XYZ file of N, CA and C in Angstrom:
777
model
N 71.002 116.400 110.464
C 71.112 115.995 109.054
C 71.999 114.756 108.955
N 71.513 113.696 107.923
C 72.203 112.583 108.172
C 73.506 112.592 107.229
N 74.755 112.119 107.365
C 75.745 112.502 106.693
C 75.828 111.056 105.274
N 75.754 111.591 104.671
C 75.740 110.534 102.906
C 77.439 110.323 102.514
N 77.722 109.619 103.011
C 79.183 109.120 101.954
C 79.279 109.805 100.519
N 80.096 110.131 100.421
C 80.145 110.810 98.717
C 80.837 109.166 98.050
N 80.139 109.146 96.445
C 80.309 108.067 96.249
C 81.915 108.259 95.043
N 82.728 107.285 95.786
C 83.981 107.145 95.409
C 84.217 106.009 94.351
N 84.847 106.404 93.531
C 85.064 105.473 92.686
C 86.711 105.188 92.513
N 86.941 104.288 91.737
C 88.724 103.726 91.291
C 89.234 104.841 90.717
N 88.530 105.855 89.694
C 89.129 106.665 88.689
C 89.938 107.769 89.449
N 88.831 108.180 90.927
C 90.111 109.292 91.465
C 90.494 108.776 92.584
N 90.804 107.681 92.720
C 91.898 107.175 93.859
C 92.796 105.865 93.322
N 93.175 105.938 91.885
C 93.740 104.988 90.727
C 95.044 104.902 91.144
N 95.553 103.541 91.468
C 96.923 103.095 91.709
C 97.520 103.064 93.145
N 95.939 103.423 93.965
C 96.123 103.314 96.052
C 95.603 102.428 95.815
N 96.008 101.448 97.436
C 95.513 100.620 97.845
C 94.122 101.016 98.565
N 93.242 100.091 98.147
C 91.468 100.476 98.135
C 91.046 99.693 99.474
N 91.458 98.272 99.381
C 90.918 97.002 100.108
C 91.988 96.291 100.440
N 91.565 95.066 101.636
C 92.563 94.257 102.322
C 91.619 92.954 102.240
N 91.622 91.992 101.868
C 90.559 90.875 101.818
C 91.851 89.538 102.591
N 91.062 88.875 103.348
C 91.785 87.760 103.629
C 91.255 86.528 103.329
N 91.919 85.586 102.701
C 91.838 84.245 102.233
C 92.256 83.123 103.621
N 91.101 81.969 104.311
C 91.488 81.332 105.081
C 90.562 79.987 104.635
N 90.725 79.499 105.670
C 90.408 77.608 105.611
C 88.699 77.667 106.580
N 89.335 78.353 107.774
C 87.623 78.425 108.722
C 87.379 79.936 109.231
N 86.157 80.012 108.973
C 85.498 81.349 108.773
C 85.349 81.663 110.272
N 84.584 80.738 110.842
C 84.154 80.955 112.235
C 85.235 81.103 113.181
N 86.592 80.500 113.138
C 87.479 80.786 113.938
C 88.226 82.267 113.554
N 88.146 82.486 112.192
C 89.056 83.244 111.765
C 88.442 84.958 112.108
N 86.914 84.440 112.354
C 85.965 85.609 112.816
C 86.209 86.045 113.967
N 86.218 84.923 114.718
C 86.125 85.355 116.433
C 87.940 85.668 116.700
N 88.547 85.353 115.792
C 90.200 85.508 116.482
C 89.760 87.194 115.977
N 90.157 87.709 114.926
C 89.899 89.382 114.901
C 88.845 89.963 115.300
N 87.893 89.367 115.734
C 86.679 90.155 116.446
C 87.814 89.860 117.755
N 88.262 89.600 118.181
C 89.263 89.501 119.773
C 90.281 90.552 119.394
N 90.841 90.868 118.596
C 92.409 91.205 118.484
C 91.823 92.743 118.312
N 90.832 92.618 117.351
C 90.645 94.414 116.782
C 88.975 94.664 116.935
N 88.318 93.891 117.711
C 87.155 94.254 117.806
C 86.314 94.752 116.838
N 86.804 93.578 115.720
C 86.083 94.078 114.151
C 84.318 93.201 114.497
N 83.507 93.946 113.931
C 82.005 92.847 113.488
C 82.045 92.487 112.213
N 81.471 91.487 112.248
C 81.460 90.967 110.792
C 79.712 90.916 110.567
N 79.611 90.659 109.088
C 78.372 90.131 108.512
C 78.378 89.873 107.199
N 77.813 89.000 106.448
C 77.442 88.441 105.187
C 78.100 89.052 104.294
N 79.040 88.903 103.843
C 79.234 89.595 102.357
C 78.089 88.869 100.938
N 78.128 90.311 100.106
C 76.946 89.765 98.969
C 77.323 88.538 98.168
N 78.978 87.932 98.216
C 78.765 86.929 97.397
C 79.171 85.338 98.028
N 78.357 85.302 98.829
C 77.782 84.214 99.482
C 78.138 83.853 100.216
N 77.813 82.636 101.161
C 78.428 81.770 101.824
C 79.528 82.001 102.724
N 80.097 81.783 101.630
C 82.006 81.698 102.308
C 82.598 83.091 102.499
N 81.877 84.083 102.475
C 82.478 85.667 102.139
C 81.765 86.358 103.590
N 82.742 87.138 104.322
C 82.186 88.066 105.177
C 83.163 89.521 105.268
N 82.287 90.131 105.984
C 82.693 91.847 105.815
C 83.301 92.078 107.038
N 84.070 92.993 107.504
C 84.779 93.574 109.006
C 84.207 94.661 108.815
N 83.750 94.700 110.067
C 83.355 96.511 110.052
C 84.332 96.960 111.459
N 84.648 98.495 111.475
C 85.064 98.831 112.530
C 84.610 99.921 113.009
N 83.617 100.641 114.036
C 82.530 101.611 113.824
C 81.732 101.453 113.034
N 81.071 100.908 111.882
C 80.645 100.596 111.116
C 81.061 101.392 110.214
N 82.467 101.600 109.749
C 83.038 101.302 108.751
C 83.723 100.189 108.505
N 82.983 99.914 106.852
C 83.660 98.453 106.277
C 84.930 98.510 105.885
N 86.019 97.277 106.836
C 87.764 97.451 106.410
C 87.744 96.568 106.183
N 87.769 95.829 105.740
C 88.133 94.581 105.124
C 87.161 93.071 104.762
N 87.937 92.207 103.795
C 87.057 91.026 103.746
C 87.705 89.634 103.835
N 86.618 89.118 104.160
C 87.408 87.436 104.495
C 86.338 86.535 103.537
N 87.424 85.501 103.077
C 87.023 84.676 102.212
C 87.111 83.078 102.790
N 86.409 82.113 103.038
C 86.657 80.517 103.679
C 86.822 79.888 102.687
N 87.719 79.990 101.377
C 87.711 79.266 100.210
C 89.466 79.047 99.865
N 90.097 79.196 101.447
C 91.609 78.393 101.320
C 91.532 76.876 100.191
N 91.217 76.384 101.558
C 90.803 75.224 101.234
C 90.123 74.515 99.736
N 88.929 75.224 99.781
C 88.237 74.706 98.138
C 88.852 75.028 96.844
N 89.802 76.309 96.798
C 89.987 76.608 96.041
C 91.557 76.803 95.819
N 91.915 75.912 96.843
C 93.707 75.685 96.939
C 94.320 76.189 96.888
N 94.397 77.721 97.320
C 94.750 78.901 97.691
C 95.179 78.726 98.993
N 96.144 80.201 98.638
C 97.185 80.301 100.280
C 96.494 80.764 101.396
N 96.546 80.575 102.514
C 95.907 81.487 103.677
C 96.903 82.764 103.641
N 96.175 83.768 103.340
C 97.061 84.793 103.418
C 96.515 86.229 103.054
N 96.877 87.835 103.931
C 96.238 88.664 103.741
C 96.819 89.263 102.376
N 95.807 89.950 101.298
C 95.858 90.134 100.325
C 95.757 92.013 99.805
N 96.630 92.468 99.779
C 95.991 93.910 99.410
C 95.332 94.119 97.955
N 94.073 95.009 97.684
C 93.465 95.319 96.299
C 94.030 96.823 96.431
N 94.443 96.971 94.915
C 94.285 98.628 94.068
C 93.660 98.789 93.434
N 93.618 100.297 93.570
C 92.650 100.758 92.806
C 92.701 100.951 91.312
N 91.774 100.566 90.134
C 92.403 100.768 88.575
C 91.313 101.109 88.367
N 91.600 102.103 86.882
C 90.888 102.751 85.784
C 90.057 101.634 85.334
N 90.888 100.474 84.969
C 90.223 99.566 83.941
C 90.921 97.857 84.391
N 90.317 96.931 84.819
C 91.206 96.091 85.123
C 91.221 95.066 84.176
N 90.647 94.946 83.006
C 91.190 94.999 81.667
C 92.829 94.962 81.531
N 92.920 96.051 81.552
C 93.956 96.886 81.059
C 95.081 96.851 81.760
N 95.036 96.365 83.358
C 95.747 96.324 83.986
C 96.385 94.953 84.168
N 95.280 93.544 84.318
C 95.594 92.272 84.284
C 96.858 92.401 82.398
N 96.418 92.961 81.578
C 97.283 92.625 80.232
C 98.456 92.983 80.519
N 98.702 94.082 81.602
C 100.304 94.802 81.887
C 100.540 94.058 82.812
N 100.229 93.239 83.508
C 100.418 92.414 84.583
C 100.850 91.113 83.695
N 100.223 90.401 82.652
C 101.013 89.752 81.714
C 102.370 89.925 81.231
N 101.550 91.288 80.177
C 102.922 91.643 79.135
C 104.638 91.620 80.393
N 104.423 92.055 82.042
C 105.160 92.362 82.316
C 105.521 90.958 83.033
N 105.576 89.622 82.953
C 106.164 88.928 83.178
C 105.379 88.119 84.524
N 103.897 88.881 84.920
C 103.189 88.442 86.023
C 102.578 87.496 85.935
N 101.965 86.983 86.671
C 100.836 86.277 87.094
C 99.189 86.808 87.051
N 98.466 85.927 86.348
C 96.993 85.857 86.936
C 96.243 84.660 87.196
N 95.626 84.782 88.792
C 94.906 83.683 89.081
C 93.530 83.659 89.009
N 92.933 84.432 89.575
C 91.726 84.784 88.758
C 91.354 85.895 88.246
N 90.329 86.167 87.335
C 89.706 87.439 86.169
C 90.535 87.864 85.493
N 90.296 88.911 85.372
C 88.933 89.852 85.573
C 87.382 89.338 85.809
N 86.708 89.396 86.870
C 85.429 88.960 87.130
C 84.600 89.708 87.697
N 83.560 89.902 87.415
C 82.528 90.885 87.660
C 81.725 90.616 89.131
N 82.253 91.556 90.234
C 81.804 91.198 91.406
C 80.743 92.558 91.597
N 79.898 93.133 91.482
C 78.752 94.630 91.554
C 78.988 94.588 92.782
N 80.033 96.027 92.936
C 79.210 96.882 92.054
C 80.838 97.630 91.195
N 81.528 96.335 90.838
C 82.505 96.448 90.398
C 83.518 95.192 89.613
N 84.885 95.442 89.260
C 85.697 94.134 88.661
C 86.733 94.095 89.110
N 87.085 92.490 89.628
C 88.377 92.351 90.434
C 89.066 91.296 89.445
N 90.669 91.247 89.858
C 91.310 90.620 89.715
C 92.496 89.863 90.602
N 92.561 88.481 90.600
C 93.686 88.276 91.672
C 95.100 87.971 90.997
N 96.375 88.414 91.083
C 97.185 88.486 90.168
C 98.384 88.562 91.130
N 99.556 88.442 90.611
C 101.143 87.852 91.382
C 102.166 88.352 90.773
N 103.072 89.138 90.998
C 104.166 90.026 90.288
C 105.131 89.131 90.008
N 106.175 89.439 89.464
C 107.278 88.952 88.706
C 108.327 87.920 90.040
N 107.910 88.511 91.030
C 108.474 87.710 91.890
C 107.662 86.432 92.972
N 106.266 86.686 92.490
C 105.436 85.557 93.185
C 104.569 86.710 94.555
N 104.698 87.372 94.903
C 103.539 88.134 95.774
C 102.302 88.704 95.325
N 101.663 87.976 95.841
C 100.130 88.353 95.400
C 99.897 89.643 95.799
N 98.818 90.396 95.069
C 98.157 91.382 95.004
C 96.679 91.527 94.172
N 95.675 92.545 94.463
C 94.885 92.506 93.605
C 94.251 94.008 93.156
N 93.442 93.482 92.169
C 92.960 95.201 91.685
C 91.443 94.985 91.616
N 90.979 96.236 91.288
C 89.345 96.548 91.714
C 89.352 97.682 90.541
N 87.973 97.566 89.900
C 87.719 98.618 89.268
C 86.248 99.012 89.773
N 86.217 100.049 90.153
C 84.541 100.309 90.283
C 84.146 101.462 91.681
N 83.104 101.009 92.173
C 82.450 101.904 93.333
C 83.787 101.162 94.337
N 84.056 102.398 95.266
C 85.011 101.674 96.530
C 83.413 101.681 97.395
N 84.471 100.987 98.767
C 83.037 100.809 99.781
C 82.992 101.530 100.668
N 81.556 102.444 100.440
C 81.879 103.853 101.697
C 82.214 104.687 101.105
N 83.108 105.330 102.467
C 83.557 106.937 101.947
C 84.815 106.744 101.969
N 85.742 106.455 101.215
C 87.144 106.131 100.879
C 87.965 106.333 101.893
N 88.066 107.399 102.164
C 88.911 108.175 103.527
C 88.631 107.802 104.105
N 87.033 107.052 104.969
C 87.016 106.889 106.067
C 87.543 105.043 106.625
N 87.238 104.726 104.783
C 88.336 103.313 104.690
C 89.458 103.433 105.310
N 90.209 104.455 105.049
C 91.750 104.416 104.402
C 92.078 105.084 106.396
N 91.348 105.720 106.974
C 91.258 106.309 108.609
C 91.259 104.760 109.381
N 90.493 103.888 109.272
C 89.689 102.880 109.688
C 90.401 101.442 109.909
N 91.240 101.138 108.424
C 91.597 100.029 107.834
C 93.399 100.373 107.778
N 93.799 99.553 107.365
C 95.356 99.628 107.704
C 96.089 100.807 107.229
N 96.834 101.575 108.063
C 97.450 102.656 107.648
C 98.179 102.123 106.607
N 99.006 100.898 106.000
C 99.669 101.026 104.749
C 100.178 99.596 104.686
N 100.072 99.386 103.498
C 100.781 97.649 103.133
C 102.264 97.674 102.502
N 103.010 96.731 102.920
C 104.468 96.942 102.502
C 104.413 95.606 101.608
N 105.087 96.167 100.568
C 105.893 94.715 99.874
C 107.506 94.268 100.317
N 107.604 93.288 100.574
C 109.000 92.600 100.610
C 108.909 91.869 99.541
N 110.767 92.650 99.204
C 110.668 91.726 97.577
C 112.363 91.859 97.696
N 112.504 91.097 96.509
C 114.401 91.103 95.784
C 114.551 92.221 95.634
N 114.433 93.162 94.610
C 114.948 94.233 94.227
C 113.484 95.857 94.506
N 113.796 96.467 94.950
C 112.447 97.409 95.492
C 112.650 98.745 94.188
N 113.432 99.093 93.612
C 113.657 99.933 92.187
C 112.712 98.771 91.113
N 112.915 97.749 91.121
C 112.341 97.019 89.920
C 111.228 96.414 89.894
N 110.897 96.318 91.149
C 109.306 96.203 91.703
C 108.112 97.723 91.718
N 109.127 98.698 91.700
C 108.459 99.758 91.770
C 108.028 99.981 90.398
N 109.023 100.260 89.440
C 108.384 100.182 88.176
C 107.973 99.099 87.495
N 107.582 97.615 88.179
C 106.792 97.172 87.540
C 105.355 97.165 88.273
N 104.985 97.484 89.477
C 104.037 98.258 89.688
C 103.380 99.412 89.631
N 104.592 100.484 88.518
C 103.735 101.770 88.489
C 103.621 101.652 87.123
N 104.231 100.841 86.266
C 103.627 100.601 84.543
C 102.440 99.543 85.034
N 101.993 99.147 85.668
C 100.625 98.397 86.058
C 99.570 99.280 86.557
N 99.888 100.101 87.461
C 99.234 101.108 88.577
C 99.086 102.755 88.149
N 99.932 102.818 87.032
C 100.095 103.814 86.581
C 100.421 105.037 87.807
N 101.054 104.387 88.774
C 102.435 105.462 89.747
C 103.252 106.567 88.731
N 103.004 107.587 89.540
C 103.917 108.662 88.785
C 103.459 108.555 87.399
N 102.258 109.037 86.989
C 102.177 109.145 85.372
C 101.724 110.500 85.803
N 101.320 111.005 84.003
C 100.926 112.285 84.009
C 99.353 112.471 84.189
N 98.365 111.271 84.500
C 97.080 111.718 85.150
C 97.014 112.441 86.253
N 95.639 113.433 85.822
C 95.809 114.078 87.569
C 94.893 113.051 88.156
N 96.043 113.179 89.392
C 95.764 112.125 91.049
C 96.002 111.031 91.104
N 97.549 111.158 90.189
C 97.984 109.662 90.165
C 99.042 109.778 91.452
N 99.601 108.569 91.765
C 100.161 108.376 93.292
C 101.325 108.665 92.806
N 102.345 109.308 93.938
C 103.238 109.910 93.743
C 104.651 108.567 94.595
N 105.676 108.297 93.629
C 106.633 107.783 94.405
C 108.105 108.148 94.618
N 108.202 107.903 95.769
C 109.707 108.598 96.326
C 110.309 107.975 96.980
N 112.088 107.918 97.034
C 112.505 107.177 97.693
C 112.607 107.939 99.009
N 112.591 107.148 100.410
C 112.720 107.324 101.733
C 113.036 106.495 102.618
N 114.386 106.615 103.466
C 114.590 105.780 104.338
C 115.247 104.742 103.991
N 115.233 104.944 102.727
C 115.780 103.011 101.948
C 115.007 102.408 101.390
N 113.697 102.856 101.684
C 112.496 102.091 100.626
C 111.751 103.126 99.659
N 111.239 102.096 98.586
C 110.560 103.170 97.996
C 109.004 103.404 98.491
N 108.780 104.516 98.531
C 107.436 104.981 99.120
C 106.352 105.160 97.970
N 105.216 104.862 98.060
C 103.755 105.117 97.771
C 103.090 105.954 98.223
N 102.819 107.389 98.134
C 102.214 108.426 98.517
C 100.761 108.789 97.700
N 99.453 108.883 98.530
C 98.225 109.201 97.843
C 97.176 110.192 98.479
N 97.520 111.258 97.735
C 97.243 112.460 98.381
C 98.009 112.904 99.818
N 99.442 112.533 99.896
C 100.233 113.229 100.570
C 100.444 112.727 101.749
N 99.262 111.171 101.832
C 99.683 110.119 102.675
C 100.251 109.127 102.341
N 101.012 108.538 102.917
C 102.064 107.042 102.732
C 100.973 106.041 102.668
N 101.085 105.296 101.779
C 99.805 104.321 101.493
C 100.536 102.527 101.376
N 101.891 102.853 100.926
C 102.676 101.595 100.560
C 104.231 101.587 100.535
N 104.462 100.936 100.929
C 106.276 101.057 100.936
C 106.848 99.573 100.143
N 107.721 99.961 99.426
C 108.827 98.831 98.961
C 109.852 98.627 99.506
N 110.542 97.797 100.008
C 111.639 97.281 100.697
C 112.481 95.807 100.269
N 113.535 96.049 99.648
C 114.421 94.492 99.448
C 114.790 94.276 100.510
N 115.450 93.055 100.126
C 115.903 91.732 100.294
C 115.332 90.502 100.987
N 113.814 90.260 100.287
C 113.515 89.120 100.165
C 114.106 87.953 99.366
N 113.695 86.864 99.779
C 114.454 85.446 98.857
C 113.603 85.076 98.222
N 114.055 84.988 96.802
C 112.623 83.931 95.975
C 112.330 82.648 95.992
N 113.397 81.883 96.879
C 113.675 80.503 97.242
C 113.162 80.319 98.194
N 113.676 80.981 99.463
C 113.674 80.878 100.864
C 112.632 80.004 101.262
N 112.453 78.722 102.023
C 111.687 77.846 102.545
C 110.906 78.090 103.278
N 111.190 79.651 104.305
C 110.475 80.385 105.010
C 109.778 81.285 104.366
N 108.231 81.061 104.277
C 107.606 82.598 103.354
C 107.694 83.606 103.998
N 107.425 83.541 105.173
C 108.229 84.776 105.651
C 109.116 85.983 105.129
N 110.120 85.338 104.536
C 110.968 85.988 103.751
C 111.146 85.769 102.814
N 110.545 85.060 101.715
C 109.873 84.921 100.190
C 109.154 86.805 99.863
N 109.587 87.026 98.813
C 108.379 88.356 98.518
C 106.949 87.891 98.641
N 106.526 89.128 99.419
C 104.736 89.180 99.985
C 104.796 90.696 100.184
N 103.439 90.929 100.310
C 102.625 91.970 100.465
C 102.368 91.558 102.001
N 102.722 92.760 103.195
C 102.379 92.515 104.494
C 101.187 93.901 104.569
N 100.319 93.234 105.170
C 99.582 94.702 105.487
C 99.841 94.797 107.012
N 99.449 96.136 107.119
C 99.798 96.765 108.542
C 98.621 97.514 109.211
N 98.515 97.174 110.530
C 96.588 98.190 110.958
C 97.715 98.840 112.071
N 96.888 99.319 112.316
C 97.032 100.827 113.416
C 95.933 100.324 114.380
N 96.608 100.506 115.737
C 96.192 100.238 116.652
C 95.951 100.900 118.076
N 95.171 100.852 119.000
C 95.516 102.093 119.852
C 96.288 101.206 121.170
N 96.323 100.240 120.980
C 97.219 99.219 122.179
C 97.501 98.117 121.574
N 99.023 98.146 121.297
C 99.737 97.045 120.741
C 100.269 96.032 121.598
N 100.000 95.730 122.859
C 100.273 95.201 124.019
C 99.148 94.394 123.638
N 97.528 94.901 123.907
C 96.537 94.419 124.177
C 96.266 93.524 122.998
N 96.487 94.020 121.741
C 96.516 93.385 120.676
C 97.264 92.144 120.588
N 98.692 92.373 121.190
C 99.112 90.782 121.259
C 98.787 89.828 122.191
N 98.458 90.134 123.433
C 97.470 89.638 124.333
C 96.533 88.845 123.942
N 95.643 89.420 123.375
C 94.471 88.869 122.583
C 94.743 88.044 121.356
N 95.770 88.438 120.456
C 96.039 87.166 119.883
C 96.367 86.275 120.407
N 97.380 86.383 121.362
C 97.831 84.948 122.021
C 96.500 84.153 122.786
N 95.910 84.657 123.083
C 94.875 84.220 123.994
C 93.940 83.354 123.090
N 93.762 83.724 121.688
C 93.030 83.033 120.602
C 93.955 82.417 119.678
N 94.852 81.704 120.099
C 95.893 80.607 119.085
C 96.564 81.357 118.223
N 96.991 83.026 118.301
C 97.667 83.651 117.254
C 99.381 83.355 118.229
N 100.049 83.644 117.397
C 101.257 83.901 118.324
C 102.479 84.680 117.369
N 103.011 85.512 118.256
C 104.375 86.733 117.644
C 105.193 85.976 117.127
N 105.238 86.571 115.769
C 106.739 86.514 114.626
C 107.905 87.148 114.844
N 107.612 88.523 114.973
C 109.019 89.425 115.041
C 108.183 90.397 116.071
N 108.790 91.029 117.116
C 108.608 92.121 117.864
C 109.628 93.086 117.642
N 109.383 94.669 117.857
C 109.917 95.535 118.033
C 109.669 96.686 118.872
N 110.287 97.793 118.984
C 109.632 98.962 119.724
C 108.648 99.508 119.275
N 108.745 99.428 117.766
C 107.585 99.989 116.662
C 106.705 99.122 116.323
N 106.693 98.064 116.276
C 105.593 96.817 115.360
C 105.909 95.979 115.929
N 104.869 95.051 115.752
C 104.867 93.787 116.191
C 104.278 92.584 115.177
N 104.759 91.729 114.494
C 104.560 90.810 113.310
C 103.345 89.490 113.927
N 102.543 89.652 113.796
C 101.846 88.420 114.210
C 101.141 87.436 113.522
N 101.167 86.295 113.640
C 99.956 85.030 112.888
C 98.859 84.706 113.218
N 98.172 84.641 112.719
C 96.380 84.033 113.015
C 96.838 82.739 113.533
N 95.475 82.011 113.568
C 95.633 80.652 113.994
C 95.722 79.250 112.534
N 95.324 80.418 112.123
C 95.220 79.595 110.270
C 96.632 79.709 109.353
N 96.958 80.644 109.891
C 98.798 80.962 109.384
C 98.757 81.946 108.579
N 97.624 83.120 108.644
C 98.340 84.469 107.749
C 98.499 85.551 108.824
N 99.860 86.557 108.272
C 100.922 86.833 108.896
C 100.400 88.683 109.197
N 99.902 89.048 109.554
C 100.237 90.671 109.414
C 100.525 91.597 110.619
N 100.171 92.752 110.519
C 101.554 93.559 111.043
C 100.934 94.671 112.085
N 100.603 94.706 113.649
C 100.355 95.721 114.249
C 101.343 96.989 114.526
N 100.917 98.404 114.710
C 101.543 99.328 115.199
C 100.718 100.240 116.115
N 101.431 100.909 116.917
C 100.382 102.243 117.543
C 99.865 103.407 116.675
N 98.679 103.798 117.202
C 98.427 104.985 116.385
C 98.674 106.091 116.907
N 99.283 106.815 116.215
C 99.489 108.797 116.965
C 98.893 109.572 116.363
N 98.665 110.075 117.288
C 97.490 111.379 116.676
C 98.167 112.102 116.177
């Protein structure tokens, strides 16, 4: 019997991170460097040209966009959440002192928005069908995206009056402090962490507030190997993670996976 994805939508996975899309300058290099690093395939995304899909098993994790350049945008990986209404969410993203760069715009089989918090780190939201079977996204695609920011209490609630974190819907995401950061929990997995003391100045974006996403890996050795081997090269190393750059200059974050 063939197994059917149950079809997932924003409404019961509202205020997790859904998607990881990356914004670059060249498609073809930016293809073959993560088809090297994570042995992703790619193919055509539906809205054209400049848009392609990662699959990993043939589950779809992520997307890449070649419209750095045209559209004078940063090279840089981008996390989407999930919303009820992104309407509703771009206006609290206003009222609260944010940014919007583009939409709300109607991408089918859903509506995105690209938008920037009070401190300048991009993020985005999605309303609609997710892609696949959610879980097997969320198994597949980066165990969890961190924000670095100034203050991680005041980032939290201005992402959960956006995200609607900790409200009284059922299966809204639950947040707690841990470790020193504040945590993002969705359905009882860690999905996002907050962490200060970023600079809003700092000359290095590096340490400017951003959204870092993070994949799970089963050899973090091999992974940096292979970046280096395709023009990526290490930011920060540790026992736990390892910070690395593409060849185009966006920044994200390997770890091992444990069973």
């Amino acid at each position: 019997m063939n197994h059917r994805p149950e079809v997932v939508t924003t409404r019961s996975v509202f205020g997790a991170p859904c998607w990881v899309s990356l914004t670059t300058r060249d498609l073809t290099d930016t293809q073959d460097f993560y088809a090297a690093v994570f042995g992703w395939e790619w193919r055509q995304g539906s809205l054209g040209d400049h848009f392609r899909v990662a699959s990993a098993d043939g589950v779809p994790v992520a997307g890449l966009a070649g419209v750095a350049a045209m559209w004078q945008m940063a090279v840089a990986w981008t996390p989407y959440f999930a919303v009820i209404g992104a309407d509703e969410a771009v206006g609290r993203v206003r009222e609260r002192g944010g940014t919007v760069a583009v939409g709300p715009v109607s991408l089918p089989p859903g509506r995105a928005a690209l938008l920037a918090d009070r401190d300048g780190a991009a993020f985005g939201v999605w309303e609609g069908r997710l892609s696949g079977d959610w879980e097997l996204w969320r198994s597949a695609a980066p165990a969890l995206v961190r924000l670095h920011t100034r203050d991680a209490f005041a980032s939290a609630i201005f992402y959960g009056e956006v995200l609607d974190w900790a409200s009284d819907r059922p299966g809204s995401c639950e947040v707690h402090y841990e470790d020193g950061e504040v945590v993002l929990r969705s359905r009882g997995a860690a999905v996002a962490r907050i962490g200060s003391g970023a600079l809003e100045a700092a000359p290095d974006p590096t340490v400017r507030p951003h959204w870092q996403v993070h994949f799970t890996v089963a050899d973090v050795a091999a992974c940096v190997r292979a970046a280096e081997l395709h023009g990526g090269s290490v930011l920060t190393k540790s026992a736990e993670q390892v910070v690395l750059r593409d060849p185009d200059g966006a920044q994200f974050t390997v770890f091992e996976r444990r069973d």
